PDB file of C-alpha atoms in Angstrom:
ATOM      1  CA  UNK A   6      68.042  47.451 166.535  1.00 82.00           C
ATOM      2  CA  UNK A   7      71.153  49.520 167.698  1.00 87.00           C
ATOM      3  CA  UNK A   8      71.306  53.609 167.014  1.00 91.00           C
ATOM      4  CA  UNK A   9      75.144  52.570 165.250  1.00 97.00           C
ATOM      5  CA  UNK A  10      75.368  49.825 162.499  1.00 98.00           C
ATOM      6  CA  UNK A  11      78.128  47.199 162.052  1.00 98.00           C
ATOM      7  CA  UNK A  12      78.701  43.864 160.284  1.00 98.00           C
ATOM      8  CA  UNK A  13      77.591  41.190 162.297  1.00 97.00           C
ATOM      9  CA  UNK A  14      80.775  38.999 161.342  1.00 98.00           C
ATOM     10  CA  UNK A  15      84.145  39.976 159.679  1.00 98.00           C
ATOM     11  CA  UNK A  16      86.715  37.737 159.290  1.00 97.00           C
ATOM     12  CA  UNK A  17      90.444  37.098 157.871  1.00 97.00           C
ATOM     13  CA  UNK A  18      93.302  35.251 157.602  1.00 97.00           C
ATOM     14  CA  UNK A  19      96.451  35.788 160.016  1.00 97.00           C
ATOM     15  CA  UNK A  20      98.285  38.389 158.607  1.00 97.00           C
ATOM     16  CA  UNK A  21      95.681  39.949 156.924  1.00 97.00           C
ATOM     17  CA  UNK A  22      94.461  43.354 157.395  1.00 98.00           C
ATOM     18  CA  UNK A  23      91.016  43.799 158.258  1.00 98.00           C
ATOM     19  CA  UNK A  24      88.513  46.445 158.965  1.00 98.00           C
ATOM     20  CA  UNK A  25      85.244  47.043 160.426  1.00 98.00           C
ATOM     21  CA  UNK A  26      82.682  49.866 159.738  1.00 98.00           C
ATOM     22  CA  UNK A  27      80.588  51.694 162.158  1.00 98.00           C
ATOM     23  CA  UNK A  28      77.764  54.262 160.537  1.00 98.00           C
ATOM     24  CA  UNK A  29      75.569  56.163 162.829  1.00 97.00           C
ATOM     25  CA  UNK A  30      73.926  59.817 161.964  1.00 97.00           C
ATOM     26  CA  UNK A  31      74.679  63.756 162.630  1.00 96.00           C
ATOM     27  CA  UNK A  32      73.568  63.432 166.037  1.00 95.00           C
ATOM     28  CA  UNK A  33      76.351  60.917 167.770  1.00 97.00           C
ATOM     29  CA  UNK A  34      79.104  59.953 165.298  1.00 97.00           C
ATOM     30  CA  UNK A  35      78.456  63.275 162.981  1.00 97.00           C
ATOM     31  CA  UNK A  36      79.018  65.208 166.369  1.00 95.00           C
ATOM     32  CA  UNK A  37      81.227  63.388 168.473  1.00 96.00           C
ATOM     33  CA  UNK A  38      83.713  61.241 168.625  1.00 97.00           C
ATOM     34  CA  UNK A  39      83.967  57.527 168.219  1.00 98.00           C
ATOM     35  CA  UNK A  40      85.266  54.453 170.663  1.00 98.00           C
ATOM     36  CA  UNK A  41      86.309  50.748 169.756  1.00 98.00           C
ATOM     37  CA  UNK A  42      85.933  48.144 172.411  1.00 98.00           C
ATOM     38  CA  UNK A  43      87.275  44.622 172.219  1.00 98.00           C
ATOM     39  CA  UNK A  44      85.805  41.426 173.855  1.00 98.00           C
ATOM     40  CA  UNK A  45      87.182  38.917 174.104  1.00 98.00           C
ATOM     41  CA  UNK A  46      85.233  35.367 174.446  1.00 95.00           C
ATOM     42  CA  UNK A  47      83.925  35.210 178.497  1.00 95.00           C
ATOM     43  CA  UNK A  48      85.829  38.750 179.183  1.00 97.00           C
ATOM     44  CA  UNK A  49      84.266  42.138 179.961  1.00 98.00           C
ATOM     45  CA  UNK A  50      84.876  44.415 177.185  1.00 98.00           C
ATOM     46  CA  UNK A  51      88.142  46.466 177.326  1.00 98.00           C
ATOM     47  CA  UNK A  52      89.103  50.138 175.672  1.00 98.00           C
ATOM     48  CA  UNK A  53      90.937  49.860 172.396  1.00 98.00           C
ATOM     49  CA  UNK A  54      90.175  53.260 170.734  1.00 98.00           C
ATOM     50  CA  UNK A  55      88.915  56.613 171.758  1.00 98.00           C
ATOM     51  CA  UNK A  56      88.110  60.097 170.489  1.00 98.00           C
ATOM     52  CA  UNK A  57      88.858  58.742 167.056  1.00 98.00           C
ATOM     53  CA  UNK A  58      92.084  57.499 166.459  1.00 98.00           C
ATOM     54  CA  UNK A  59      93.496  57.276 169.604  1.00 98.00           C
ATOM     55  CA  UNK A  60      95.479  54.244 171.597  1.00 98.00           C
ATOM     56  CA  UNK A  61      94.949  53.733 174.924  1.00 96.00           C
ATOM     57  CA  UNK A  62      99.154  52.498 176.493  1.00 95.00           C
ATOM     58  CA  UNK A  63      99.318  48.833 175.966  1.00 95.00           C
ATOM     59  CA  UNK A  64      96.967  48.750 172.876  1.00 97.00           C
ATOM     60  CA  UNK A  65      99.543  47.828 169.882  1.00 97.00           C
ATOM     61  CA  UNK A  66      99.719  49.675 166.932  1.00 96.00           C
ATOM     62  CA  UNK A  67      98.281  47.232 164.768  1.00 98.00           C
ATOM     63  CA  UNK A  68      94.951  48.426 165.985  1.00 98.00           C
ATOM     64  CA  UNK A  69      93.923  51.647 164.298  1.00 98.00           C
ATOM     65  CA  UNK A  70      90.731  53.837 164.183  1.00 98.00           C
ATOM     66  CA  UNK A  71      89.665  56.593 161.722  1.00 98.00           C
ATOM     67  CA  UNK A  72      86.591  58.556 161.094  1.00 98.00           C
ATOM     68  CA  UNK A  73      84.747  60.643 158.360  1.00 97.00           C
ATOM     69  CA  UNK A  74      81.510  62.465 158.358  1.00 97.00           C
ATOM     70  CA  UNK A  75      79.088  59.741 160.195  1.00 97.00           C
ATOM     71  CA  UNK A  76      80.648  56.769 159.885  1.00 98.00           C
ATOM     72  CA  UNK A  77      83.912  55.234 161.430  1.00 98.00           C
ATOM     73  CA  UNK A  78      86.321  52.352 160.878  1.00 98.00           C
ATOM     74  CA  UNK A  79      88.497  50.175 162.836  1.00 98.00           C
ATOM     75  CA  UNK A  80      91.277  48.676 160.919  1.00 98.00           C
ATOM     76  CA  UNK A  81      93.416  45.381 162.464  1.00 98.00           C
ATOM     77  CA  UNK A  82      97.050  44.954 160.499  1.00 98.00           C
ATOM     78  CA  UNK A  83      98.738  42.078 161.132  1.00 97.00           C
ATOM     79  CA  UNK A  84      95.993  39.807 161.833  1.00 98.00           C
ATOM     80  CA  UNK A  85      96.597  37.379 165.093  1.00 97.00           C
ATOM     81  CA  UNK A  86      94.526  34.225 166.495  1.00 97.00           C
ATOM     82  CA  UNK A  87      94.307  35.789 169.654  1.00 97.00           C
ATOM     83  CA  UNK A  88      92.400  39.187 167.717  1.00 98.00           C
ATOM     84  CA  UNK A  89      89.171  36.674 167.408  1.00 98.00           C
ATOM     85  CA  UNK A  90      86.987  38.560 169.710  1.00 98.00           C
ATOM     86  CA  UNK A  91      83.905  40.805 169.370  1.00 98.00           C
ATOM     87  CA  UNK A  92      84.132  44.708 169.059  1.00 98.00           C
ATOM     88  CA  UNK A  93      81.994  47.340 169.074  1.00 98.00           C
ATOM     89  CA  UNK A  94      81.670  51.270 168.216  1.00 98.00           C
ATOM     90  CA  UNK A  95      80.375  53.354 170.822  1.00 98.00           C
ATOM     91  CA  UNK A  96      79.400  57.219 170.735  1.00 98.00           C
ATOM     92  CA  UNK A  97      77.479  59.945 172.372  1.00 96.00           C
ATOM     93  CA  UNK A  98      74.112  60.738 170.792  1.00 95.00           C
ATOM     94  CA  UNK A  99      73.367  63.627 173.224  1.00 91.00           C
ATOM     95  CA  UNK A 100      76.178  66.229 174.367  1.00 88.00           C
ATOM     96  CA  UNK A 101      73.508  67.896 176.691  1.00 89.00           C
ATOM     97  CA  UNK A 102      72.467  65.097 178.743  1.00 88.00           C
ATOM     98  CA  UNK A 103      75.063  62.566 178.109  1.00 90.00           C
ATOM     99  CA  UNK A 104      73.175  59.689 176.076  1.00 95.00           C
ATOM    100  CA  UNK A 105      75.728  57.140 174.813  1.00 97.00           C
ATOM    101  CA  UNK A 106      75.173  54.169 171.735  1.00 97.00           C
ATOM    102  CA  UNK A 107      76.702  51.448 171.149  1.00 98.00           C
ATOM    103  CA  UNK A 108      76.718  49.180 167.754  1.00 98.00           C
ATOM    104  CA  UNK A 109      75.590  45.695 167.404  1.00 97.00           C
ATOM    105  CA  UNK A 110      78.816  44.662 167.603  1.00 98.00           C
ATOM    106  CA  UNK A 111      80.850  42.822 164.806  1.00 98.00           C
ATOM    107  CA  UNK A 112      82.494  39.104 165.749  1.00 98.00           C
ATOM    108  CA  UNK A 113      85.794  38.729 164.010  1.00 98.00           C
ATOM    109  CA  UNK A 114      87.440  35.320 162.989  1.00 98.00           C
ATOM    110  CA  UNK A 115      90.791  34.563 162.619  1.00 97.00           C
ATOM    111  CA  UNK A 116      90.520  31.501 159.839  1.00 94.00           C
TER     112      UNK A 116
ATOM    113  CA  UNK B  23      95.750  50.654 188.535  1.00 79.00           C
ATOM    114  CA  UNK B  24      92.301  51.485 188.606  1.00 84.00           C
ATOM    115  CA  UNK B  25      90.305  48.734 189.359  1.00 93.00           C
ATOM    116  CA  UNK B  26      85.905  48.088 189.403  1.00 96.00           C
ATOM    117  CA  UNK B  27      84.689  44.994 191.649  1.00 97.00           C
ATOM    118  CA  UNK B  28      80.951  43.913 190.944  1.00 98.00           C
ATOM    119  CA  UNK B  29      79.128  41.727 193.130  1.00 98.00           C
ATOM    120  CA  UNK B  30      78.192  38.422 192.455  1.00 98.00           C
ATOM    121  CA  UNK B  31      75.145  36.657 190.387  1.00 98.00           C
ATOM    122  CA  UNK B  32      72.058  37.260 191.132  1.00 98.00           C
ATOM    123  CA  UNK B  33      68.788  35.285 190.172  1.00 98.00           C
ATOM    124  CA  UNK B  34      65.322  36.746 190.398  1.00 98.00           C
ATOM    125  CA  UNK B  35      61.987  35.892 190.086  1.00 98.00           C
ATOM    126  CA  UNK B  36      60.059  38.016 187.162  1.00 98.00           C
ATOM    127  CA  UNK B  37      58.162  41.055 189.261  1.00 98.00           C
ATOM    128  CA  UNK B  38      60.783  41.578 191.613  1.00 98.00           C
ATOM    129  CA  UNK B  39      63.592  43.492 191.942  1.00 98.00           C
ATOM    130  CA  UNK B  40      67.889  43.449 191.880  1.00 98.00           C
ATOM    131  CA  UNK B  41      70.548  45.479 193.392  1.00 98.00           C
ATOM    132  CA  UNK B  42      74.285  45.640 191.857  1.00 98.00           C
ATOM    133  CA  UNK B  43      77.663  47.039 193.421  1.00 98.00           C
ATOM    134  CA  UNK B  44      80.874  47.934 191.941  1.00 97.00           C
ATOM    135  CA  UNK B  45      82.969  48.924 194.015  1.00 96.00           C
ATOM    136  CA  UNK B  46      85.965  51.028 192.441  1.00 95.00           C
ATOM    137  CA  UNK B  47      89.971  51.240 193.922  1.00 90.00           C
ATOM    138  CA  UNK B  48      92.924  53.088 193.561  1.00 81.00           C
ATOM    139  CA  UNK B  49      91.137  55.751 191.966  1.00 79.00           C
ATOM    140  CA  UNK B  50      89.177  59.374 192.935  1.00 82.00           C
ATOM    141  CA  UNK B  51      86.107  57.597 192.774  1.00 85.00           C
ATOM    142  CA  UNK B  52      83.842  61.412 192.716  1.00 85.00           C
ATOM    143  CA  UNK B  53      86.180  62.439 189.906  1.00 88.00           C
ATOM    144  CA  UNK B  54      84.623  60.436 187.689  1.00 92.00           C
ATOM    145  CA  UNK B  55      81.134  59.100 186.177  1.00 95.00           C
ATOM    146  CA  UNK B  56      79.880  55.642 186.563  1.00 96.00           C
ATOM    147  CA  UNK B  57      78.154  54.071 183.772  1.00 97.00           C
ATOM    148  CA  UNK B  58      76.299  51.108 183.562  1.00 98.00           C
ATOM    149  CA  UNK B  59      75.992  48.609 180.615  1.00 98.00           C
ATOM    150  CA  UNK B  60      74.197  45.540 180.270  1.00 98.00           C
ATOM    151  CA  UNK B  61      74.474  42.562 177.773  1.00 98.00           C
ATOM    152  CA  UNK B  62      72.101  40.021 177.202  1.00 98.00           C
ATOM    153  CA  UNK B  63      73.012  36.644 176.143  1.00 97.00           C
ATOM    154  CA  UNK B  64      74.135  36.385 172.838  1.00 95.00           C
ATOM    155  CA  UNK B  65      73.580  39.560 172.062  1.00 96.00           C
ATOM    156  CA  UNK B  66      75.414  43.488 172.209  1.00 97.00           C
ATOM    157  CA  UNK B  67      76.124  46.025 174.938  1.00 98.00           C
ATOM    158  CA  UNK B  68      73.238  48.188 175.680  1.00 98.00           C
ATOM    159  CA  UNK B  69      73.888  51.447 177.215  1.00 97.00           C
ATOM    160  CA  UNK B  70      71.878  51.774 180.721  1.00 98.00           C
ATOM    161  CA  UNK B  71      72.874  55.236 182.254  1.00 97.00           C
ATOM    162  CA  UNK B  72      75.494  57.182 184.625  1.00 97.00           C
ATOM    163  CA  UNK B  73      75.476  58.667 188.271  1.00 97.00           C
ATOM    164  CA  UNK B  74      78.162  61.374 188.722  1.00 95.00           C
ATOM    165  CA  UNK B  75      78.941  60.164 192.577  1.00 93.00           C
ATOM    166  CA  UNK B  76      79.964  63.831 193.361  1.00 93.00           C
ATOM    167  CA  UNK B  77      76.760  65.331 192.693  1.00 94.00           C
ATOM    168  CA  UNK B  78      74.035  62.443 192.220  1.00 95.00           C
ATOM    169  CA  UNK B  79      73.197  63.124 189.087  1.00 95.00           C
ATOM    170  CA  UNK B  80      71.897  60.744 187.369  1.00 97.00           C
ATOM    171  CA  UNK B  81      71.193  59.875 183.456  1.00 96.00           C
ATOM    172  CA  UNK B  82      68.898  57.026 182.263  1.00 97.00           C
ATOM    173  CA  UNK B  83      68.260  55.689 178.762  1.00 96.00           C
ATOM    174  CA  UNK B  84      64.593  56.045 177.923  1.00 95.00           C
ATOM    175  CA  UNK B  85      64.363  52.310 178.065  1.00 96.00           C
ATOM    176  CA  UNK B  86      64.724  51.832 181.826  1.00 97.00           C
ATOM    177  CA  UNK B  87      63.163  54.960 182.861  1.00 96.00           C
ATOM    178  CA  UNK B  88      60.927  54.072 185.690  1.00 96.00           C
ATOM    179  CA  UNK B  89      62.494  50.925 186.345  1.00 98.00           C
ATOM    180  CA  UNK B  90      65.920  51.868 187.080  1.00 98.00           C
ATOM    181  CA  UNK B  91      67.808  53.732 189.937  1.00 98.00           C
ATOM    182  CA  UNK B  92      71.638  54.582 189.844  1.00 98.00           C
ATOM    183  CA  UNK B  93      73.104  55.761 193.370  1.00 97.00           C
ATOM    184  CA  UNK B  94      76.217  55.984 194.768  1.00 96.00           C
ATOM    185  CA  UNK B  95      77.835  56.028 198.346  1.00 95.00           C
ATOM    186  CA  UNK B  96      81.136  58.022 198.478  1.00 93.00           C
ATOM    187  CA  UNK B  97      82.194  56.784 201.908  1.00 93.00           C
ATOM    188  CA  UNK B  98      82.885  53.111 200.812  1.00 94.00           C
ATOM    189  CA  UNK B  99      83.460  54.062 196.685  1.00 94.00           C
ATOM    190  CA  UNK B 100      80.800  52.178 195.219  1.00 96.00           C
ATOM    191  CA  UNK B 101      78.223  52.830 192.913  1.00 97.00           C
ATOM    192  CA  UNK B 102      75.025  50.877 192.834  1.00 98.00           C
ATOM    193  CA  UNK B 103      72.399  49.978 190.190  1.00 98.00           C
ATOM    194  CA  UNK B 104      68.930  48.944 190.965  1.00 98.00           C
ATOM    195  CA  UNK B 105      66.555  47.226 188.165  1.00 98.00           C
ATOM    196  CA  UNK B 106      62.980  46.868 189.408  1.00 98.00           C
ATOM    197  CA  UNK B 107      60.015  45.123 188.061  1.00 98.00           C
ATOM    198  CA  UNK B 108      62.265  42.463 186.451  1.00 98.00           C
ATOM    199  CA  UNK B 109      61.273  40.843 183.415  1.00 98.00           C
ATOM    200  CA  UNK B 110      62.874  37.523 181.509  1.00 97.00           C
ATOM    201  CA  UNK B 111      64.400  39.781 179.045  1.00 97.00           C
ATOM    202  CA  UNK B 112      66.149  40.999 181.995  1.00 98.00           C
ATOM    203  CA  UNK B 113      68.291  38.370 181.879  1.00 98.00           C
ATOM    204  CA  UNK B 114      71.744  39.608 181.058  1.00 98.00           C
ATOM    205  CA  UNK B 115      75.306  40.481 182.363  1.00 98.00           C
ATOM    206  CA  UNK B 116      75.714  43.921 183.895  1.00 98.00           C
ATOM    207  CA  UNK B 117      78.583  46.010 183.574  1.00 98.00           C
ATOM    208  CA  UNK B 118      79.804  49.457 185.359  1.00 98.00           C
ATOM    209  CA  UNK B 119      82.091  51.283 183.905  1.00 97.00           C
ATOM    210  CA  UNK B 120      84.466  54.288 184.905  1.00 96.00           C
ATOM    211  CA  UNK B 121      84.297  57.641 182.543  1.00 92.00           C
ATOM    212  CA  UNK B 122      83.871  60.954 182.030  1.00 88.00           C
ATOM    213  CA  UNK B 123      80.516  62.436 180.535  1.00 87.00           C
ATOM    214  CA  UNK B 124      81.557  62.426 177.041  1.00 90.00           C
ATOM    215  CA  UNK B 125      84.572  60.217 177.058  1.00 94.00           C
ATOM    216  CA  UNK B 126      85.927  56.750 176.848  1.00 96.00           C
ATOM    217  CA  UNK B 127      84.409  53.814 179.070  1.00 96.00           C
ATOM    218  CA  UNK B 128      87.858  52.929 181.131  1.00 95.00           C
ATOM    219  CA  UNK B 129      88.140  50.675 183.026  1.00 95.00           C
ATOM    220  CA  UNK B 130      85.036  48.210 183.216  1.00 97.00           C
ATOM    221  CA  UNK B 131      84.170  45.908 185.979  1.00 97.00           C
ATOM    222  CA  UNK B 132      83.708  42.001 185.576  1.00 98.00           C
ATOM    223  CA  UNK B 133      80.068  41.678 185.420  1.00 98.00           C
ATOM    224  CA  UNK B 134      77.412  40.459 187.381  1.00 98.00           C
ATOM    225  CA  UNK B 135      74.795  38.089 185.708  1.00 98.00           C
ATOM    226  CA  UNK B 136      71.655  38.541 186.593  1.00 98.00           C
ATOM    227  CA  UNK B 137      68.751  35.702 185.698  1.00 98.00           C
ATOM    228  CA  UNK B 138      65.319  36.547 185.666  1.00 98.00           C
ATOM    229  CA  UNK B 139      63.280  32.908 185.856  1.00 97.00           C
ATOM    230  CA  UNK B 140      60.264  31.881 187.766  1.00 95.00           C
TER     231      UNK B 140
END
């Protein structure tokens, strides 16, 4: 059972515009901020939001991240085939000692 | 660019005991924490713990206190992560990754499998 809850699945048609939610409590994404990571099938996962809403250079803009209160959302515009891929939330639980949590992840298909 | 090499797979017998590099480039490998993640098959990433290779430091999720060891050797930029008293539900792929405390996990490394089987 992960600290951060997603949707096990999410899916769309390309095009589309999808988006997947992340709630966690006061203690990580009440009090910190949130990170999206993208993995793609047999890959390592790979940076695609942080402190928010933010883009790491190379992510495209279609990929966009937004938070209120304790929960968070990652919205995909423009759906593409090559967007099928898992992604998880990610946040700190424990500013003192630096605990981190991760969600269960949610796999997105591109019908 | 910055750039995390992990060693290869590993398998174990339940009981004992595994040791895995990654060893980071073209970086200031003290400036930053080390993480390490681990996913087992099928399932989602599982935050492990960090070393700050500066200081030593280290931070361990309750999980894997007791059973895990994070150390780091500055003169050859690697970090090292040692899992002992493996179990089956060892079995995953382990992942470093390069970050500050309380910031974004960037880059990662490939990821070393590790198999726990009698």
């Amino acid at each position: 059972q992960s600290v951060l809850t997603q949707p096990p699945s999410a899916s769309g048609t390309p095009g589309q515009r999808v988006t997947i939610s992340c709630s966690g409590s006061k203690s990580n994404i009440g009090s910190n901020y949130v990170y999206w990571y993208q993995q793609l099938p047999g890959t390592a996962p790979k940076l695609l939001i942080y402190r928010n809403d933010q883009r790491p250079s190379g992510v495209p803009d279609r990929f966009s991240g937004s938070k209120s209160g304790t929960s968070a959302s990652l919205a995909i515009s423009g759906l593409r085939s090559g967007d099928e891929a898992d992604y998880y939330c990610a946040a700190c639980d424990d500013i003192l000692s630096g605990l981190w949590v991760f969600g269960g992840g949610t796999k997105l298909t591109v019908l | 660019q910055v750039q995390l090499v992990q060693s290869g797979a590993e398998v174990k017998k339940p009981g004992a005991s595994v040791k895995v590099s990654c060893k980071a480039s073209r970086y200031t490998f003290t400036g930053y924490y080390m993480h390490w993640v681990r996913q087992a098959p099928g399932q989602g990433l599982e935050w492990m713990g960090w070393i700050n290779p500066h200081s030593g430091g280290t931070k361990y999720a309750q999980k894997f206190q007791g059973r895990v060891t994070m150390t780091g050797d500055t003169s050859i930029n690697t970090a090292y992560m040692e899992l002992s008293r493996l179990r089956s539900d060892d079995t995953a792929v382990y992942y470093c990754a390069s970050g500050d405390l309380l910031d974004k996990f960037d880059p990662w490394g490939q990821g070393t499998l590790v198999t726990v089987s009698s």
